[in-house]
Amino acid sequence: MNVDSYIAGHWQAPDDSAVVLRSAVTGQAVARAGNATLDTQAMLDYARTNGGPALREMTFHDRARALKKMATYLNDHKHSLTELAFNTGATRADSAIDIDGGIGTVFVFASKGRRELPDDTLCSDGEIEQLSRNGSFLGHHIYTSKPGVAVHINAYNFPVWGMLEKLAPTLLAGMPAIIKPATSTCYVTMACFKLMLQSEAFPAGSFQLIAGSTGKLLNQVGYHDVISFTGSASTATLLKSTPHLLQHSIPFTAEQDSLNASVLGPDVVAGSAEFDLAVDEICTEMTTKAGQKCTAIRRILAPQSSIDDLTDAIKEQLASTRIGDPALETTRMGALVSTAQRDDVQQTTRQLLTRATAVYSDAKPEINGADIETGAFMSPVLLRCNDPDNADEIHSIEAFGPVSTIMPYRDITHASELLNRGGGSLVASVITQDTNTARQITLASAASHGRLYFNNRHSMKESTGHGSPLPHMVHGGPGRAGGGEELGGVRGVKHYMQRTAIQGHPDIITAVTSQYVAGAAEIETDTHPFRKRFSQLAIGETLHAGPRQITLDDIEHFAHFTGDTFYAHMDEDAARANPFFPGRVAHGYLLLSFAAGLFVDPDPGPVLANTGLEGLSFQKPVSAGDSISVSLIVKRKTKRNDDYGEVRWHVRLHNQNDEQVASYELHTMNQL
Ligand code: NAP
């Protein structure tokens, strides 16, 4: 099979510089990849003039719908990918993580794009900042799509997830991508890429593929472009020090290797649910993808009192792991990606052995349905290091395979110190029921890890696993782990957008953000807004209603009707003694109810439901005898489907002296 590159809308075959890629299982040639003459400038130009403008024309919701269409197509056609991935040594379960996990990630971004981002091409960041005494000059932060190209350089271990987890937030952000998978497994990536094109979900130029070397690409990018890298620390260091990238301040995000650890809590003893859970998590992390996972557990920290029990239990479970042909249902652990990778892991394991002893390894493991001579198979290896304080190698050398080191700790402080010796990791897990242990480790170690994963008998049935980066949660870590950040829901989308501070009058901020900001001009409505359809409502359209006087009878009636006879509403002396009240005051909820009574138009119409309320605050007490009026202002509109959309209303209550007494954001669902 030739692994072609996809450049400016055309496929380009490998040239004479191509390398032969071999099956991890049989050693036979499965593909050729590489082309030394790719026109990477043409790729950048095509993305900038075709993909980028077309994507930026689409709103977040349009892009989210396109992601869903693409993910649905991939889901319907994914079986061929699993078959192909057997050649990389991946079992069916490994491919479920890679392929289903990748497609699932796209679905999550599709859903988040529609639920959490506006149906617009820019989005807001945070709250309005008051920059002036009278509110005529405000500040706000916004994100717009970068008019450049995202260059994605991926590691070999997840040929599908690695591509999709970067691509989904990139496309949602409105940025086209050039994808460069690791050469050794790029035939699986290409097969998935072809399906993505067949889905016809995205405009031409949204994504292109490089099989082989990036050539001159990193010297051709500009300041609007972004490089997102996943791979080893050494390659990351090499690439991010490219002078052209440094000179032009081109963002470079690195996800690199990591000495992740798992801690068995001091409260956990052999025979408990937590103990068995720890053994399962550790063995799963050691053997899934034959340990070729950036988040795999490389270091196991156990209390001195239970380290022997834990070592024995892990050894027992590892001994029952069937290694062999990944295509067989009976195989639990497949092969490493290549014999070169296996040799590399064995070499790094020898370095670890200068500080540890092997307590489990099998020089000639039984191979299920395959041949150890031709395939890249190896036994899981459990090492034990009894003096982890004086063993730098254990905390710094990554054997990127089924290798892990167990070590004792004295107390939580010591466990945290050892956790942090990894110099910055993607994830650390703690198996404990003790909430104090969780808090202590968090305070001592959170700053050294991108993710902390706690698990125990109460959460284990629904927990997602130490090693699973989730699209909802941040993936990345400080220091050794690369200092980058990916995923994390909408946070991940913003990595591909430019944040800009905007300052100006509320009218300007309203116009820029398509979101009414207090202080902007109100448009007096010509018809009651509840009689208008979603599409007929204008941002800033306002209904003024009231006044209505509040009487003592109203307060008494409301108190007895609801049962809320709190002293501030019922007892004049007690209320007066309270520093907030002049005497008995109206219930806040009474004011809300009266406000609704003032602004609601009762007949059936385009308003279908009141779906919530946000940001309620009471600014001034209202006493019997005061009168309240209400302003109902269209703040933001978000289309939800072909039938209806959400309208957010800014609601302001004021008294007879025009002093604001309460404000909130009301949500309704309106017919389009
Ligand atoms: P790698 O050798 O560093 O390669 C990573 C990527 O960089 C590949 O696409 C590779 O392409 C490319 N590359 C290498 N040299 C390059 C150059 N001079 N110019 C442009 N691109 C270049 O890593 P790997 O062996 O594929 O992956 C294993 C490592 O990745 C492990 O250390 C693992 O911990 C880490 N990893 C980290 C994460 C994470 O999220 N943090 C996830 C997965 C893996 P070629 O294949 O063509 O050389």
XYZ file of C-alpha atoms in Angstrom, residues 4 63 95 107 215 223 232 355 411 528 549 613 639:
13
model
C -0.135 9.198 -0.210
C -18.751 23.845 12.301
C -8.161 0.201 18.654
C -18.805 13.941 18.875
C 10.269 19.238 4.694
C 2.606 34.286 13.148
C 9.077 12.596 22.580
C 18.581 1.440 39.988
C 4.075 8.994 54.336
C -44.862 43.076 23.059
C -46.613 49.215 44.425
C -32.385 32.246 35.222
C -30.617 29.108 17.593
